[in-house]
Coordinates of C-alpha atoms in Angstrom, one line a residue:
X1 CA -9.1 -1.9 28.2
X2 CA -11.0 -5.5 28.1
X3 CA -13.3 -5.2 25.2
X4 CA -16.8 -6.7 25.6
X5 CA -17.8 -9.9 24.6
X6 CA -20.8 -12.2 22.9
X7 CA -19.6 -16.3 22.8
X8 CA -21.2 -18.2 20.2
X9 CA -21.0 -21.7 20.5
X10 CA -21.3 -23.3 17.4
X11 CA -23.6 -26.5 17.3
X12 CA -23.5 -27.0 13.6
X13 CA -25.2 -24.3 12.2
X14 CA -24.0 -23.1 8.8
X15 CA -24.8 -19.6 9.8
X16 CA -22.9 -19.8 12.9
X17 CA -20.5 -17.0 11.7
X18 CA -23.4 -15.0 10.2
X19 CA -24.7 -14.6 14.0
X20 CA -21.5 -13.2 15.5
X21 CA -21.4 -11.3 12.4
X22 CA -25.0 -9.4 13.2
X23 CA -23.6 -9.0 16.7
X24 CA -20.4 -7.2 15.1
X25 CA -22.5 -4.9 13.6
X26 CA -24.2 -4.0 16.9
X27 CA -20.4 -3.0 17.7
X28 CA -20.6 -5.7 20.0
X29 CA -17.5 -7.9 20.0
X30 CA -18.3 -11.6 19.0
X31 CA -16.3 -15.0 18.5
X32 CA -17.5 -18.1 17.4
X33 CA -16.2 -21.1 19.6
X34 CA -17.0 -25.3 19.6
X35 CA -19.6 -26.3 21.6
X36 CA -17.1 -27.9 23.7
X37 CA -15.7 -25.1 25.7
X38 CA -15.3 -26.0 29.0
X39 CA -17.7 -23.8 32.0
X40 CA -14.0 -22.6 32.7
X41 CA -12.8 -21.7 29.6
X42 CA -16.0 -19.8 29.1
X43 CA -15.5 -17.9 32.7
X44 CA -12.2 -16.8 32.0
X45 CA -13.3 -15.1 28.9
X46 CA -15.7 -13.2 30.9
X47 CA -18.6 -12.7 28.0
X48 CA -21.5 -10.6 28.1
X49 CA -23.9 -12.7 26.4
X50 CA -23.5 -16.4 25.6
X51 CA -25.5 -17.4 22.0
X52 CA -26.1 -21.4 21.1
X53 CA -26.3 -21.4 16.9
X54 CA -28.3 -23.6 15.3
X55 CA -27.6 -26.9 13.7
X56 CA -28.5 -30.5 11.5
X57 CA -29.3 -32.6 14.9
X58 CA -32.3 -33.3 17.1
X59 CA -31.8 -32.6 20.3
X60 CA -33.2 -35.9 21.3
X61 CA -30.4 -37.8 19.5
X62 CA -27.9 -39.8 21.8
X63 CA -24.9 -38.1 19.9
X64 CA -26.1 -34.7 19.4
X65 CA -24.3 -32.2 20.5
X66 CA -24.9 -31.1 24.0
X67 CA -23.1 -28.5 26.5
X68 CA -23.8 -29.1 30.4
X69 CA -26.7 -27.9 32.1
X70 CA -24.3 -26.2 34.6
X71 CA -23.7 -23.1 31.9
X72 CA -27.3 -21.9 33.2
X73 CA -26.0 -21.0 36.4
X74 CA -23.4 -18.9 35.4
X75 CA -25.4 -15.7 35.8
X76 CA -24.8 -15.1 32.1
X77 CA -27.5 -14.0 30.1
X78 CA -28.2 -16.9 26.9
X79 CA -29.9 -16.8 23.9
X80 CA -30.5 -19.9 21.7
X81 CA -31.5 -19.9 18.3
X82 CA -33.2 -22.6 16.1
X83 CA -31.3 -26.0 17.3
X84 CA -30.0 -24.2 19.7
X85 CA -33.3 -22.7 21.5
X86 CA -34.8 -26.6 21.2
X87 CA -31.3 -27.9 23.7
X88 CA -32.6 -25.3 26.1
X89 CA -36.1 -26.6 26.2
X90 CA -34.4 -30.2 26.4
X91 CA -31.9 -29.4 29.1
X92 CA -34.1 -27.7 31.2
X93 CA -37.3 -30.2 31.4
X94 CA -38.8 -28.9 28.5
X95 CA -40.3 -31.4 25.3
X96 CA -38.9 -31.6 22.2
X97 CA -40.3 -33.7 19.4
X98 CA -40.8 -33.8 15.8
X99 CA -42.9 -31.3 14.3
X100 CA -46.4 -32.3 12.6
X101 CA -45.4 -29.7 9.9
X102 CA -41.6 -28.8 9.1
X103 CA -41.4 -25.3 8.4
X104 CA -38.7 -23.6 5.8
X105 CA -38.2 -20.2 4.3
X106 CA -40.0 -16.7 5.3
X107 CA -42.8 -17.1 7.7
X108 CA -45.2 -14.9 9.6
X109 CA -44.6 -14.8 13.1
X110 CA -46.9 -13.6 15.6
X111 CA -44.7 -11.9 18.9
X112 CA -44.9 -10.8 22.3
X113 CA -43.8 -7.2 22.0
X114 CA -43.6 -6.6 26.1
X115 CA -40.8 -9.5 25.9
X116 CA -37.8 -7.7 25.9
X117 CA -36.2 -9.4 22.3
X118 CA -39.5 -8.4 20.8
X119 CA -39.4 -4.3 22.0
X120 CA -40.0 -2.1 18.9
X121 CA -40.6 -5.5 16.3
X122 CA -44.0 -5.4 14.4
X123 CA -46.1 -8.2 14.9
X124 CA -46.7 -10.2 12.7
X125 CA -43.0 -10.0 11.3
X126 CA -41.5 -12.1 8.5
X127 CA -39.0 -14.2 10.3
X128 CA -36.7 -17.2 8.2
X129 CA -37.5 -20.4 9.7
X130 CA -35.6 -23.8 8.9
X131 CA -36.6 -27.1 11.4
X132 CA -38.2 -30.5 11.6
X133 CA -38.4 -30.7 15.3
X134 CA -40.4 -28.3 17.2
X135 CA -40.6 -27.5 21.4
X136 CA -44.1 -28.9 22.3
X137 CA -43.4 -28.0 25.9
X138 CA -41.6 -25.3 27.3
X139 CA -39.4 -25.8 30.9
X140 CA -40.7 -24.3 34.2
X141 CA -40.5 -21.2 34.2
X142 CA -40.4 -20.4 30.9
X143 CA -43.2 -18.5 28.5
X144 CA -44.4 -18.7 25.1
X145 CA -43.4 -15.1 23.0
X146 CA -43.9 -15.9 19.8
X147 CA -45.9 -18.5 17.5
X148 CA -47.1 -19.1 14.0
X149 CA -49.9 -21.5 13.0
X150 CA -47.9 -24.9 12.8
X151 CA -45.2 -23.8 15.5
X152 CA -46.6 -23.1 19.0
X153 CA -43.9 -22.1 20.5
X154 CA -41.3 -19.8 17.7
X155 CA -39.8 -18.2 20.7
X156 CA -39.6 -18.3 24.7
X157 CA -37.6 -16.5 27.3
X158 CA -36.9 -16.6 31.4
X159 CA -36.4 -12.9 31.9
X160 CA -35.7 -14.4 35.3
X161 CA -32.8 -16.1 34.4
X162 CA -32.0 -14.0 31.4
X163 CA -32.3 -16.8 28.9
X164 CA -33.8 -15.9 25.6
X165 CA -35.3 -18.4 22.2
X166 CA -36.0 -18.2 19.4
X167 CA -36.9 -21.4 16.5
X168 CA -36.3 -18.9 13.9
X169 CA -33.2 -17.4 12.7
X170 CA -32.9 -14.0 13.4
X171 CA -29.3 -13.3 12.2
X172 CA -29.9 -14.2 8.3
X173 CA -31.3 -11.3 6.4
X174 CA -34.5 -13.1 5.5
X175 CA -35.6 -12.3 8.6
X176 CA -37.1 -8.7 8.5
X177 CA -36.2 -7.4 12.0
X178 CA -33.6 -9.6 12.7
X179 CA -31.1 -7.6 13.8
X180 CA -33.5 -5.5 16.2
X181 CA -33.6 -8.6 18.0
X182 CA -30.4 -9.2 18.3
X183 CA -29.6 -5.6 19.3
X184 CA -32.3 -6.0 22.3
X185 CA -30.3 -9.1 23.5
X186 CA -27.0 -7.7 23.5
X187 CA -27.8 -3.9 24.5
X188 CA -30.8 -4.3 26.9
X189 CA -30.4 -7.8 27.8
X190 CA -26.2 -8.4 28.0
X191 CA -25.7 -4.4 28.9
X192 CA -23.2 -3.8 26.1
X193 CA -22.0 -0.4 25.1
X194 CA -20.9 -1.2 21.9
X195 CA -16.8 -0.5 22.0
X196 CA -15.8 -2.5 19.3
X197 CA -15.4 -1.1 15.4
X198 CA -14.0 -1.9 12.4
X199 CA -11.0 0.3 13.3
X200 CA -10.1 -1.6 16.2
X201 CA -9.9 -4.4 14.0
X202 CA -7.6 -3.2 12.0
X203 CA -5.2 -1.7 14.4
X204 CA -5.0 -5.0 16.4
X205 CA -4.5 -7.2 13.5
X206 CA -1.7 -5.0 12.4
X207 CA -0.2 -5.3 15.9
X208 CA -0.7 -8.9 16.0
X209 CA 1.0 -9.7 12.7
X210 CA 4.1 -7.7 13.5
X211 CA 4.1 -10.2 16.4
X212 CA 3.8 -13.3 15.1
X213 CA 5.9 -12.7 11.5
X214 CA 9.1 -10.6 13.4
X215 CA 11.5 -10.5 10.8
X216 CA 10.5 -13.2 8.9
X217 CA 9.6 -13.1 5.0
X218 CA 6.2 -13.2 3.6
X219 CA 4.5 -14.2 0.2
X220 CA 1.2 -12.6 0.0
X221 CA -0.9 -14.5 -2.8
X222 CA -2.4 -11.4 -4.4
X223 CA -5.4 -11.9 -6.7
X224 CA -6.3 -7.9 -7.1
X225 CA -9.8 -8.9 -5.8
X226 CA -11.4 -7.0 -2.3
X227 CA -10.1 -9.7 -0.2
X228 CA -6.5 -10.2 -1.0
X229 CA -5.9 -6.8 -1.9
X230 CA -7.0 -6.1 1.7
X231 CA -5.0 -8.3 3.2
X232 CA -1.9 -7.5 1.2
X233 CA -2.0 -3.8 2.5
X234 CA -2.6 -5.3 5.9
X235 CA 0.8 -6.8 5.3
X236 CA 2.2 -4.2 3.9
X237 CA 1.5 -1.6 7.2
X238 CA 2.5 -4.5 9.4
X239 CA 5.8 -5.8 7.7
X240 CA 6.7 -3.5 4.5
X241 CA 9.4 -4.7 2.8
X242 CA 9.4 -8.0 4.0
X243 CA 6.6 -8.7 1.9
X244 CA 6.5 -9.8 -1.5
X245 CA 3.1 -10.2 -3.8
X246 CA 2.5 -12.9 -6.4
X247 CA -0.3 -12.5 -8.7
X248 CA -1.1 -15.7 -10.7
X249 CA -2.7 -15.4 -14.0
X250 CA -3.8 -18.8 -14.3
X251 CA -5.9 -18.0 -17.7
X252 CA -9.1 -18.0 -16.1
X253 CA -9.4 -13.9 -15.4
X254 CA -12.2 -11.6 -16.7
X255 CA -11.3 -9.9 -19.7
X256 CA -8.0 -7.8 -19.2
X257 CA -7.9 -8.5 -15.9
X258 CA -4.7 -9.6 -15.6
X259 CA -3.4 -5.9 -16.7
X260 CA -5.5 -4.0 -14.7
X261 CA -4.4 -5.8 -11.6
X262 CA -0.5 -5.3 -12.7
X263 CA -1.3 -1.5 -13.6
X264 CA -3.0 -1.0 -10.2
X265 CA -0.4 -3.2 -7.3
X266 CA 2.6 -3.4 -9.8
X267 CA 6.2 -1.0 -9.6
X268 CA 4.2 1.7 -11.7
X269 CA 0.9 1.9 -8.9
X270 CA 0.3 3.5 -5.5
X271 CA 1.7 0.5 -3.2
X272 CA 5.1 -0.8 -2.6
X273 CA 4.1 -4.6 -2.7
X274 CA 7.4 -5.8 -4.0
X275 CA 4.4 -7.1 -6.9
X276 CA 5.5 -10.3 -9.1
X277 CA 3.3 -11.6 -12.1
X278 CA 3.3 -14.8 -13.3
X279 CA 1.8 -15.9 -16.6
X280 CA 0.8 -19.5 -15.8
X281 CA -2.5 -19.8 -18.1
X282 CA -1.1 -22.6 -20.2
X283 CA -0.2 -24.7 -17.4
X284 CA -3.8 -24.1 -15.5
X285 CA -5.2 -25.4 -19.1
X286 CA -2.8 -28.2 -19.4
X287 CA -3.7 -29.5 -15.5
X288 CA -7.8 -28.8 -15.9
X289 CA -7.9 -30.9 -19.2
X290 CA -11.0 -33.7 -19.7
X291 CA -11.7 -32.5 -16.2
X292 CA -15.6 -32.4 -15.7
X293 CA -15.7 -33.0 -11.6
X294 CA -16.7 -29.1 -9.8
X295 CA -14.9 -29.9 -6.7
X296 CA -11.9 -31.8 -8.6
X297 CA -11.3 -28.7 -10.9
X298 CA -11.1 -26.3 -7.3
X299 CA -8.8 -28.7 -6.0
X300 CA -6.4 -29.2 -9.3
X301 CA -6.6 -25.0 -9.1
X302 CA -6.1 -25.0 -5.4
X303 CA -2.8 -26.9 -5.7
X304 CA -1.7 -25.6 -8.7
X305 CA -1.7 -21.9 -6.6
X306 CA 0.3 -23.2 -3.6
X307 CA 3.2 -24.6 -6.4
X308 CA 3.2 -21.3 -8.3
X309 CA 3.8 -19.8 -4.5
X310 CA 6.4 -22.3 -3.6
X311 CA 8.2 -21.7 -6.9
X312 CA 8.1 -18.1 -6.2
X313 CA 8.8 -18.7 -2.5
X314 CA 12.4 -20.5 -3.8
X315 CA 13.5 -17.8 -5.9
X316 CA 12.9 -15.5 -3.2
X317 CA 14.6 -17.2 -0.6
X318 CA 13.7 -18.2 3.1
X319 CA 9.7 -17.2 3.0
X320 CA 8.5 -18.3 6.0
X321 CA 4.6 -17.5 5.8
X322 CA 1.9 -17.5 3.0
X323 CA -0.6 -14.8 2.7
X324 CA -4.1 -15.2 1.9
X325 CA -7.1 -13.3 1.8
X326 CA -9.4 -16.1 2.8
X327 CA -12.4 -14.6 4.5
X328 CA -15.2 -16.8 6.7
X329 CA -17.8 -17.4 3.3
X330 CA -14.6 -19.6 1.9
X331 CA -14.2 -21.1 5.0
X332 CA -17.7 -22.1 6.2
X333 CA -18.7 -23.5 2.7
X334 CA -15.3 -25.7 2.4
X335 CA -17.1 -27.8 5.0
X336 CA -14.2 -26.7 7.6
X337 CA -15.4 -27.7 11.8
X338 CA -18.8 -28.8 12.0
X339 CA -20.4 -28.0 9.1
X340 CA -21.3 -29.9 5.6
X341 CA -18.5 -29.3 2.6
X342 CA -20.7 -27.0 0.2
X343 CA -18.1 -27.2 -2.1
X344 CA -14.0 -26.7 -1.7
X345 CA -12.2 -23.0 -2.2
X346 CA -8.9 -23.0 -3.4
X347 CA -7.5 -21.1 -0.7
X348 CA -9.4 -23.2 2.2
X349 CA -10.6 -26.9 1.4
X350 CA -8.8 -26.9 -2.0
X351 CA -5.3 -26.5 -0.2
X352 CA -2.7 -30.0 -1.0
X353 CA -2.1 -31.6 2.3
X354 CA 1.5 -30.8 1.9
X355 CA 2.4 -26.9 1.7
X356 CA 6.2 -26.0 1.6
X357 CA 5.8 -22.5 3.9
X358 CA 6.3 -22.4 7.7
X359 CA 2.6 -21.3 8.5
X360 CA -0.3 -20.0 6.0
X361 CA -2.0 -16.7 7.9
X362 CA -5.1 -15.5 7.1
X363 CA -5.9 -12.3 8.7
X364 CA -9.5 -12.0 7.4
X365 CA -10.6 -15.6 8.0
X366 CA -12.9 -14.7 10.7
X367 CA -14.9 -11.4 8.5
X368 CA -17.6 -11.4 5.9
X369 CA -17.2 -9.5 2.5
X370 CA -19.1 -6.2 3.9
X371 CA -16.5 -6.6 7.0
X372 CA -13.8 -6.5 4.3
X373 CA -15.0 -4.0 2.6
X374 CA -14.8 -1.6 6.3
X375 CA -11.1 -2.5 6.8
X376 CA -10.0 -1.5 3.6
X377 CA -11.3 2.0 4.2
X378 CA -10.2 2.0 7.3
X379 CA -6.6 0.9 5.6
X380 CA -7.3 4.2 2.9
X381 CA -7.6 1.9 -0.3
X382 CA -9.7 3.7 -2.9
X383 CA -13.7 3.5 -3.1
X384 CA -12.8 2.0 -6.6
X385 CA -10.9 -1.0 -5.1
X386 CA -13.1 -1.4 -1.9
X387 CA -16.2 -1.5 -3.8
X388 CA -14.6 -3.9 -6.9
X389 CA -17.2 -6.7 -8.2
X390 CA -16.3 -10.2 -5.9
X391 CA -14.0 -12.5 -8.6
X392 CA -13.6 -16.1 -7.0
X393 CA -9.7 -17.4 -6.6
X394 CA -10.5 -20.2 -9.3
X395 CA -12.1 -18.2 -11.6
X396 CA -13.8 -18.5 -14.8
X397 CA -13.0 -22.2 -14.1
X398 CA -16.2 -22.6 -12.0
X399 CA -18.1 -20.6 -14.3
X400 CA -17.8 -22.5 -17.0
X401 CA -20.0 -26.0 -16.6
X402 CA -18.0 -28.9 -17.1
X403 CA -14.8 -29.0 -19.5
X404 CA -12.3 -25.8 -19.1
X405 CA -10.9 -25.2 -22.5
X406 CA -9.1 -21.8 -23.6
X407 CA -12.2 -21.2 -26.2
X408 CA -14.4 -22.0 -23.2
X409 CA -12.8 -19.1 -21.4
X410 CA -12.8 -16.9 -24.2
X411 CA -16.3 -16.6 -24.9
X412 CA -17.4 -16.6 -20.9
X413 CA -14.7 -13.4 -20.7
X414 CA -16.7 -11.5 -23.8
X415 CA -20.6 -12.4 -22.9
X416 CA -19.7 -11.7 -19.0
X417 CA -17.7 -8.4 -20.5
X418 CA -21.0 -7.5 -22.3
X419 CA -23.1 -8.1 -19.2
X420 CA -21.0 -5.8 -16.7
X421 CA -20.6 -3.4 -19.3
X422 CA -24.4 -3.1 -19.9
X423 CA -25.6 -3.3 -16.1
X424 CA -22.8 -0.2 -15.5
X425 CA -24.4 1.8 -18.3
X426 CA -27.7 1.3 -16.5
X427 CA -26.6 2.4 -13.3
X428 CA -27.7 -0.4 -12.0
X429 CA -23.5 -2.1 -11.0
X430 CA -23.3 -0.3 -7.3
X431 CA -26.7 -1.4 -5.9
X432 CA -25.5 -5.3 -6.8
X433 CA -23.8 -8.1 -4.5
X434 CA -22.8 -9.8 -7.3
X435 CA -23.5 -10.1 -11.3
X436 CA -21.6 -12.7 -14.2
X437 CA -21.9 -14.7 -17.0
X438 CA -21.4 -18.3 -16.7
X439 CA -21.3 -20.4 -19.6
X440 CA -23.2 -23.8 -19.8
X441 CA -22.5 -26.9 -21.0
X442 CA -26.2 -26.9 -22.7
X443 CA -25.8 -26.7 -26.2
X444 CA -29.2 -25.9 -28.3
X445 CA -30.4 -25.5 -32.2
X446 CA -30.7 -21.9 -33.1
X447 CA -31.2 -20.2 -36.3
X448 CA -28.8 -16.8 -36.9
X449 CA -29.4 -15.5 -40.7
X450 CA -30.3 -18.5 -42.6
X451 CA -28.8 -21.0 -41.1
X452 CA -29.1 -23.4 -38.4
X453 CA -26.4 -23.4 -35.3
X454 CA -26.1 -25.5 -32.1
X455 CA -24.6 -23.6 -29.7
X456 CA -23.9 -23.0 -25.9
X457 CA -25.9 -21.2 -23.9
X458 CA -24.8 -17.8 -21.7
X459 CA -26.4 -18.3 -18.0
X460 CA -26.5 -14.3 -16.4
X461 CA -26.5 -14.1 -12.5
X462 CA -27.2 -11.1 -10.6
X463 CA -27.9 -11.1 -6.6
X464 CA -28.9 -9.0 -4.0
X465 CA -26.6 -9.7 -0.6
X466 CA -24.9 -8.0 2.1
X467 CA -23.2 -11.0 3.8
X468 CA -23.1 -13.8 0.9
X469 CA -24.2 -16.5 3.4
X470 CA -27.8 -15.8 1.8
X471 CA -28.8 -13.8 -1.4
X472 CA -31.9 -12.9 -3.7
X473 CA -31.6 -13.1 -7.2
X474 CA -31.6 -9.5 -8.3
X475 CA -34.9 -8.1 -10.9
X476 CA -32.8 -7.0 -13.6
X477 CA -35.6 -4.7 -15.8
X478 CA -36.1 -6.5 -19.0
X479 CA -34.8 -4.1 -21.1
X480 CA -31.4 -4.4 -20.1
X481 CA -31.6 -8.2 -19.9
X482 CA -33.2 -8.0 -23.8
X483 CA -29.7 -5.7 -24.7
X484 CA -27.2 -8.3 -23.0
X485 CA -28.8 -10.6 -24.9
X486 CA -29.0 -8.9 -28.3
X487 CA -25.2 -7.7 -27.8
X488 CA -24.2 -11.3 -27.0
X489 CA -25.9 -13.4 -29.3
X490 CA -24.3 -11.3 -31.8
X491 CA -21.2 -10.7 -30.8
X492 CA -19.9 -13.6 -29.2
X493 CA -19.0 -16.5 -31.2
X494 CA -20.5 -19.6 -30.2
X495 CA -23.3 -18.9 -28.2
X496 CA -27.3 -18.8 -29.8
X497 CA -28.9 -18.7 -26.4
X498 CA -29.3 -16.7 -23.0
X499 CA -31.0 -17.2 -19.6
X500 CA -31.5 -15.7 -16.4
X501 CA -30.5 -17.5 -13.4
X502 CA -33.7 -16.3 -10.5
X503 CA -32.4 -18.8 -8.0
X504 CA -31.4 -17.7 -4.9
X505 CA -29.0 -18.9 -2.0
X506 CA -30.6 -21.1 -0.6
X507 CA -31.1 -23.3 -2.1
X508 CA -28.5 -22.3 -4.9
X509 CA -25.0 -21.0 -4.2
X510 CA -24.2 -17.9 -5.6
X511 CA -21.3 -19.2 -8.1
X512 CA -22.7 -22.2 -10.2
X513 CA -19.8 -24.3 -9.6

């Protein structure tokens, strides 16, 4: 059976995943596509709904990015969000200019709750806005359904023609009642049912790897985090044992990492990965020396992975495909399609331009971390693997500002030890998105005893997230920041001072590097 369908055509937006994402999770079916799709292309894939992202342009620019004004006609209902709710004012005879007052971050907005986007949201409601340009006139045909004091017109629709906007973003979490919105598009507005899960997924992916791989060999790079892990035991149920797992320690692991991965996917643990470790932390030093630059260490790391792989690949013989478990965060931030490079992961942007396998296959390239987190239940990996604390592929290498040296890395691995251990005894580790220690190039004058130090300082992150496209720095209660700090001022050599990072993403990133 033909599942159903949401097309989002991507105009720039760097939440352009997040949006098919929020359909997902409507168990509505969604893919994110260029702008350029053809009107055919689009009718063959006979969607439901049809949603135009956001994105850095003004619509009035000559080379903005524009889709013919014949994809109104199609009888397909549209709903166009932030950039894209301005092109649908501009395409259809509407005005679109720059706005008096730019608006950014959580806003009220007052809505129109007989408009069917708006049925069941409170008004006002706390929506995320982000533009410069504003509609100042809305097409024929169309009315004003929402509005906040500098924006006149934060949302219109053409039940008529079953074409929906909004100049807020209603897919980012920010936004209170987001996903209500996005729900009354695709369920009373498109007519969905809702037939696709996390299970379907799964089964297909499995099918489709059996397909495309046949007999061939495959090289799974296998980091013990959610992500490859995942996508290992995908492998594994589609290929068995023509798959082989490398895990790299490359030196830049959380304390005792590197055994507790080997004691959980090696000969002695529940899965039949074919598992090979290799020790490589002196040559990650070695290539990451006098190296300062973030996006030149991810790359130097990036590489040095896809060598380690090849060598392994050799000594294996005839490995056609490389496994990764790149998911859409990696790929979205490495500045890959239309959007700006936020900065280069290993397994995406940080790839050499010459790799010695046949193909690289990533099965999870097009889910978010929470998405991840479904499959591997739905694949039986343990609660205490699903639920393990996000680990970038470069490692303590961008949390360590500036220089990577091996006493860099040993005192990041002890203060960020003392952290989780800390934040677990306060029960406060399973309601997190993410929590670390990152260590600074900021060194300071202190006084321990009677005599005078100048040391680094510890930088402790903690977030709030469920998609890691946005975050809120998590309130950590002061008494457990007081005994991270106590415990790591005095037990960690070299270091005299700790802070709390209460940025969140935006404007930050979640990692510092």
């Amino acid at each position: 059976m033909e599942k159903e369908m949401i097309i989002v055509l991507d105009f720039g937006g760097q939440y352009n995943q997040l949006i098919a994402r929020r359909v997902r999770e409507c168990n509505v079916y969604a893919e994110v596509h260029p702008y350029t799709l053809t009107l055919d292309q689009i009718k063959a894939m006979n969607p439901k709904g049809i949603i135009f992202t956001g994105g850095p342009n003004s619509v009035y620019g000559e080379d903005s990015p524009k889709c013919s004004t014949e994809i109104f006609n199609l009888g397909i209902p549209i709903l166009g969000i932030c950039y894209g709710s301005q092109l649908i004012a501009h395409l259809l005879g509407g005005k679109v200019e720059t706005a008096p007052v730019s608006e950014y971050g959580h806003t009220e907005v007052e809505v129109d709750g007989s408009d069917v986007i708006f049925e069941g949201v409170s008004s006002p409601t706390v929506c995320w806005m982000s533009h410069t340009d504003y509609i100042s006139q809305v097409p024929e045909g169309f009315r004003t359904t929402a509005h906040t004091p500098v924006c006149p017109t934060a949302a219109m629709s053409c039940p008529e023609r079953k074409i929906y906007a909004t100049q807020f973003h209603p897919e980012v979490m920010h936004t209170q009642e987001g996903t209500k919105m996005l729900s009354n598009f695709v369920y009373k507005v498109c007519g969905c049912k809702g037939d696709w899960k996390m299970d379907s997924f799964v089964e297909s992916t499995i099918q489709s790897l059996r397909e495309k791989i046949g007999d061939g060999k495959v090289l799974c790079a296998l980091s013990g985090g959610v992500d490859s892990s995942v996508a290992a035991v995908l492998l594994s149920k589609a290929v068995g044992k023509q798959l082989t797992c490398v895990f790299v320690d490359h030196g830049l692991l959380r304390k005792n990492e590197g055994d507790e991965v080997e004691a959980v996917f090696g000969p002695n643990g529940p899965y039949e990965l074919n598992f090979i470790r290799v020790n490589a932390q002196q040559r990650y030093y070695d290539k990451l020396k006098g190296v300062t630059e973030p996006e030149q260490k991810r790359k130097i790391i990036g590489e040095e992975f896809i060598r380690v792989f090849e060598e392994e690949a050799k000594k294996i013989g005839a490995v056609d495909y490389l496994v990764q478990g790149t998911i859409y965060p990696d790929v979205i931030e490495s500045g890959l399609g239309k959007s700006a490079v936020i900065k280069s992961h290993h397994n995406v942007g940080g790839l050499p331009d010459v790799v010695d396998f046949k193909e690289i296959v990533e099965p999870l390239r097009l889910l978010f971390k929470d998405e991840v987190r479904k499959a591997g239940r739905e694949l039986g990996i343990p609660e205490y693997l699903v639920n393990r604390q996000p680990f970038p592929g470069p490692g303590l290498g961008i949390r360590i500002i500036g220089e990577v040296t091996e006493e860099k890395v040993k005192i990041v691995q002890e203060a960020d030890y003392i952290y989780r251990e800390e934040i677990a005894k306060a029960g406060l580790d399973k309601g997190l998105g993410q929590y670390f220690a990152a260590l600074t190039n900021m060194r300071s004058v202190g006084v321990m005893g009677d005599f005078r130090t100048y040391d680094y300082a510890i930088a402790l992150r903690a977030v709030n997230t469920s998609d890691f496209m946005t975050a809120d720095a998590a309130q950590i209660p002061w008494e457990v920041l007081a005994k991270v700090t106590n415990r790591i001022v005095n037990e960690v050599k070299g270091v005299n001072r700790v802070m709390y990072d209460c940025t969140g993403k935006p404007p930050a990133t979640i990692e510092f590097e």
